[in-house]
CSV table of C-alpha atoms in Angstrom, one decimal:
chain,number,residue,atom,x,y,z
A,1,MET,CA,129.2,87.1,79.4
A,2,LYS,CA,128.4,86.3,76.0
A,3,ASP,CA,126.5,82.9,76.9
A,4,LEU,CA,124.7,84.9,79.2
A,5,ARG,CA,121.2,85.5,78.5
A,6,ARG,CA,117.5,85.1,78.8
A,7,GLU,CA,114.0,85.5,76.9
A,8,TYR,CA,111.2,87.8,78.1
A,9,THR,CA,108.1,86.5,78.1
A,10,GLN,CA,106.1,87.9,81.1
A,11,SER,CA,103.7,90.5,79.3
A,12,ILE,CA,103.7,92.1,76.0
A,13,LEU,CA,102.8,96.0,75.8
A,14,GLU,CA,100.7,97.1,72.1
A,15,ASN,CA,99.0,100.3,71.4
A,16,GLU,CA,95.3,99.4,73.0
A,17,HIS,CA,97.3,98.8,76.3
A,18,LEU,CA,98.7,102.4,76.1
A,19,LEU,CA,97.2,105.7,77.8
A,20,ALA,CA,97.0,109.1,76.2
A,21,ASP,CA,99.1,110.7,78.6
A,22,PRO,CA,102.7,109.8,79.4
A,23,VAL,CA,102.7,110.5,82.4
A,24,GLU,CA,99.7,108.4,84.3
A,25,GLN,CA,101.1,105.5,81.3
A,26,PHE,CA,104.6,105.8,84.2
A,27,GLN,CA,102.1,106.4,86.7
A,28,GLU,CA,100.4,102.6,85.8
A,29,TRP,CA,103.5,101.0,85.4
A,30,PHE,CA,104.5,102.2,88.4
A,31,ARG,CA,101.2,101.1,90.3
A,32,GLN,CA,101.9,97.4,88.8
A,33,CYS,CA,105.3,97.4,90.6
A,34,VAL,CA,104.2,98.6,94.0
A,35,GLU,CA,101.9,95.2,94.0
A,36,GLY,CA,104.2,92.7,91.8
A,37,GLY,CA,106.7,94.3,95.0
A,38,VAL,CA,110.0,95.1,93.2
A,39,GLN,CA,112.3,96.3,95.5
A,40,GLU,CA,112.7,100.6,95.5
A,41,PRO,CA,111.3,101.0,92.3
A,42,ASN,CA,111.2,104.7,92.5
A,43,CYS,CA,115.2,103.7,91.7
A,44,MET,CA,116.3,106.0,88.5
A,45,VAL,CA,118.7,106.5,86.7
A,46,LEU,CA,119.5,110.1,85.4
A,47,SER,CA,122.5,111.4,83.6
A,48,THR,CA,123.5,114.8,83.1
A,49,VAL,CA,126.1,117.3,80.4
A,50,SER,CA,128.8,118.9,81.5
A,51,PRO,CA,129.4,122.4,79.9
A,52,ASP,CA,132.8,120.3,77.8
A,53,GLY,CA,130.1,117.6,76.7
A,54,LYS,CA,130.7,115.2,79.2
A,55,PRO,CA,128.3,112.2,80.1
A,56,SER,CA,127.7,111.3,83.8
A,57,SER,CA,125.0,108.6,85.6
A,58,ARG,CA,124.3,108.2,89.1
A,59,VAL,CA,121.2,106.2,90.8
A,60,VAL,CA,119.0,109.0,92.7
A,61,LEU,CA,115.1,107.9,94.2
A,62,LEU,CA,112.2,109.4,92.3
A,63,LYS,CA,109.9,111.2,95.3
A,64,GLU,CA,107.6,112.3,94.1
A,65,ILE,CA,104.7,112.0,90.3
A,66,LYS,CA,103.1,115.6,89.7
A,67,ASP,CA,100.8,116.2,86.3
A,68,SER,CA,103.7,118.5,84.9
A,69,GLY,CA,106.7,115.7,85.4
A,70,PHE,CA,109.0,114.2,88.2
A,71,VAL,CA,110.6,114.9,91.7
A,72,PHE,CA,113.5,113.9,93.0
A,73,PHE,CA,116.1,116.0,95.6
A,74,THR,CA,119.9,116.7,95.8
A,75,ASN,CA,122.3,119.0,97.4
A,76,TYR,CA,122.5,122.4,95.0
A,77,ASN,CA,126.6,121.9,95.2
A,78,SER,CA,126.6,118.1,94.0
A,79,ARG,CA,128.5,118.0,90.1
A,80,LYS,CA,124.6,116.6,88.8
A,81,SER,CA,123.1,119.6,90.7
A,82,VAL,CA,125.9,122.1,89.3
A,83,GLU,CA,125.2,120.8,85.5
A,84,MET,CA,121.3,120.5,85.8
A,85,GLU,CA,121.8,124.2,86.5
A,86,ARG,CA,124.3,125.5,83.0
A,87,GLN,CA,122.4,122.2,80.8
A,88,PRO,CA,119.2,121.8,81.7
A,89,ALA,CA,118.5,119.0,79.5
A,90,VAL,CA,118.7,115.9,81.7
A,91,SER,CA,118.1,112.2,81.1
A,92,LEU,CA,115.7,109.6,83.8
A,93,LEU,CA,116.3,105.9,83.1
A,94,PHE,CA,114.1,103.0,84.4
A,95,PHE,CA,115.1,99.3,85.1
A,96,TRP,CA,112.0,96.4,86.9
A,97,GLU,CA,113.8,93.7,85.9
A,98,SER,CA,111.4,91.5,87.4
A,99,MET,CA,108.4,92.7,85.3
A,100,GLU,CA,111.3,93.3,82.3
A,101,ARG,CA,110.0,96.5,81.3
A,102,GLN,CA,112.1,99.6,81.5
A,103,VAL,CA,111.1,103.7,80.5
A,104,ARG,CA,113.5,106.1,79.6
A,105,ILE,CA,112.8,110.2,80.3
A,106,GLU,CA,114.0,113.3,78.3
A,107,GLY,CA,113.4,116.6,79.7
A,108,LYS,CA,114.6,119.4,81.3
A,109,ALA,CA,115.4,120.2,84.9
A,110,VAL,CA,114.8,122.9,87.2
A,111,LYS,CA,114.8,123.8,91.0
A,112,ILE,CA,110.7,123.6,92.6
A,113,PRO,CA,109.8,126.5,95.5
A,114,GLU,CA,111.7,126.3,98.5
A,115,SER,CA,108.6,125.7,100.4
A,116,GLU,CA,107.9,122.2,98.7
A,117,SER,CA,111.4,121.7,99.6
A,118,ASP,CA,111.0,122.4,103.0
A,119,GLU,CA,107.9,120.1,103.4
A,120,TYR,CA,109.5,117.0,102.2
A,121,PHE,CA,112.8,118.1,104.4
A,122,TYR,CA,111.3,118.2,107.3
A,123,SER,CA,108.8,114.8,106.4
A,124,ARG,CA,112.9,113.0,106.4
A,125,PRO,CA,113.7,111.0,109.5
A,126,LEU,CA,116.4,113.7,111.7
A,127,LEU,CA,119.7,111.7,110.9
A,128,SER,CA,118.4,112.2,107.0
A,129,GLN,CA,118.3,116.0,107.8
A,130,ILE,CA,121.8,116.3,109.6
A,131,GLY,CA,123.1,113.6,106.6
A,132,ALA,CA,122.6,116.4,104.8
A,133,MET,CA,123.3,119.0,106.7
A,134,VAL,CA,126.9,117.7,107.2
A,135,SER,CA,127.8,116.8,103.6
A,136,PRO,CA,129.0,118.6,101.6
A,137,GLN,CA,128.7,116.3,98.4
A,138,SER,CA,130.9,114.9,96.1
A,139,LYS,CA,133.7,117.0,97.6
A,140,VAL,CA,136.9,115.3,98.9
A,141,ILE,CA,136.9,114.5,101.8
A,142,HIS,CA,140.3,112.8,104.0
A,143,ASP,CA,137.8,110.1,105.2
A,144,ARG,CA,134.2,109.4,107.2
A,145,SER,CA,135.4,110.2,110.5
A,146,GLU,CA,134.7,113.8,109.4
A,147,LEU,CA,131.3,113.0,108.1
A,148,GLU,CA,130.8,110.9,111.2
A,149,ASN,CA,132.0,113.5,114.3
A,150,GLU,CA,129.9,116.6,112.3
A,151,LEU,CA,126.9,114.9,113.1
A,152,GLN,CA,127.6,114.2,116.5
A,153,ASN,CA,128.3,117.7,117.1
A,154,VAL,CA,124.9,118.6,115.5
A,155,LEU,CA,123.3,115.7,117.9
A,156,GLU,CA,126.2,116.6,120.9
A,157,ASN,CA,125.5,120.3,121.1
A,158,HIS,CA,122.0,120.1,120.2
A,159,VAL,CA,122.9,122.0,116.8
A,160,PRO,CA,119.9,123.1,115.1
A,161,VAL,CA,118.5,121.3,112.3
A,162,LYS,CA,117.3,122.8,109.4
A,163,ARG,CA,116.8,122.9,106.2
A,164,PRO,CA,120.3,123.6,103.9
A,165,ALA,CA,119.9,126.6,101.6
A,166,HIS,CA,122.3,123.7,99.4
A,167,TRP,CA,119.5,121.6,99.4
A,168,GLY,CA,116.1,120.8,97.5
A,169,GLY,CA,114.2,119.7,95.1
A,170,PHE,CA,114.2,119.6,90.7
A,171,ILE,CA,111.7,118.8,89.0
A,172,VAL,CA,112.3,116.9,85.6
A,173,GLN,CA,109.6,118.7,83.3
A,174,PRO,CA,109.1,115.6,79.9
A,175,ASP,CA,108.9,116.1,76.6
A,176,TYR,CA,109.8,112.4,75.9
A,177,PHE,CA,109.2,109.1,77.3
A,178,GLU,CA,110.1,105.6,76.1
A,179,PHE,CA,108.5,102.5,77.4
A,180,TRP,CA,110.3,99.0,76.9
A,181,GLN,CA,108.1,95.9,77.0
A,182,GLY,CA,110.7,92.9,76.9
A,183,ARG,CA,109.8,90.0,74.2
A,184,GLU,CA,110.9,86.7,72.9
A,185,ASN,CA,113.7,86.3,70.9
A,186,ARG,CA,115.0,90.2,71.7
A,187,LEU,CA,112.2,91.7,69.5
A,188,HIS,CA,111.3,93.9,72.4
A,189,ASP,CA,107.7,96.4,72.2
A,190,ARG,CA,108.6,100.0,72.8
A,191,PHE,CA,107.0,102.6,72.4
A,192,ALA,CA,107.9,106.5,71.7
A,193,TYR,CA,105.3,109.6,72.7
A,194,THR,CA,106.8,112.6,72.1
A,195,LEU,CA,105.7,116.5,73.0
A,196,SER,CA,104.8,118.2,70.2
A,197,SER,CA,102.2,122.2,70.7
A,198,SER,CA,101.3,120.7,74.2
A,199,ASN,CA,100.3,117.6,72.3
A,200,TRP,CA,101.7,113.8,72.9
A,201,LEU,CA,102.3,111.8,70.2
A,202,VAL,CA,102.9,108.4,70.4
A,203,ALA,CA,105.1,105.3,68.1
A,204,ARG,CA,106.0,102.2,67.5
A,205,LEU,CA,109.9,101.8,68.2
A,206,ALA,CA,111.6,98.7,66.1
A,207,PRO,CA,113.4,97.2,69.7
């Protein structure tokens, strides 16, 4: 592993490249990822903290960017949801390897309105809807057949498909962003946006 290394040479990041609003800056980088053919650019690492201070991380999919934050969906009975209910401070991490870019976001996770969860749930493919109904996310199960049998039961018995009360969205309301652009010699470009009295303060960080 010690010999695994590469130089980052694709781009640079300077103050004059940055937009005043970090959400708009994120949207611009995201647009470039989509146009550049990055696979699943909406994959993000969500990190939460348990009541006894133990962190945990997992990959989830970003589904909407709003002026007020970043929306994703999950089972409200899952470990991550339980932890966010008790400690809403979370972080998000996007790493776009082919673009040599990384974005870190910190903020507060809160549930979105049920109407918005309904709207997204019913826009999903039918089998994805049923999957959300039958999966007791994060709970111990004997084997995969339990899930497959439940799915078949819904299909064969024409069980009404509706959004479970335990499934819906969260929005991460950010108060900190960090944009990272890989550079040569490990002298990467890093800029932090910190929310202060409704204003975003921008500072360059050493790599």
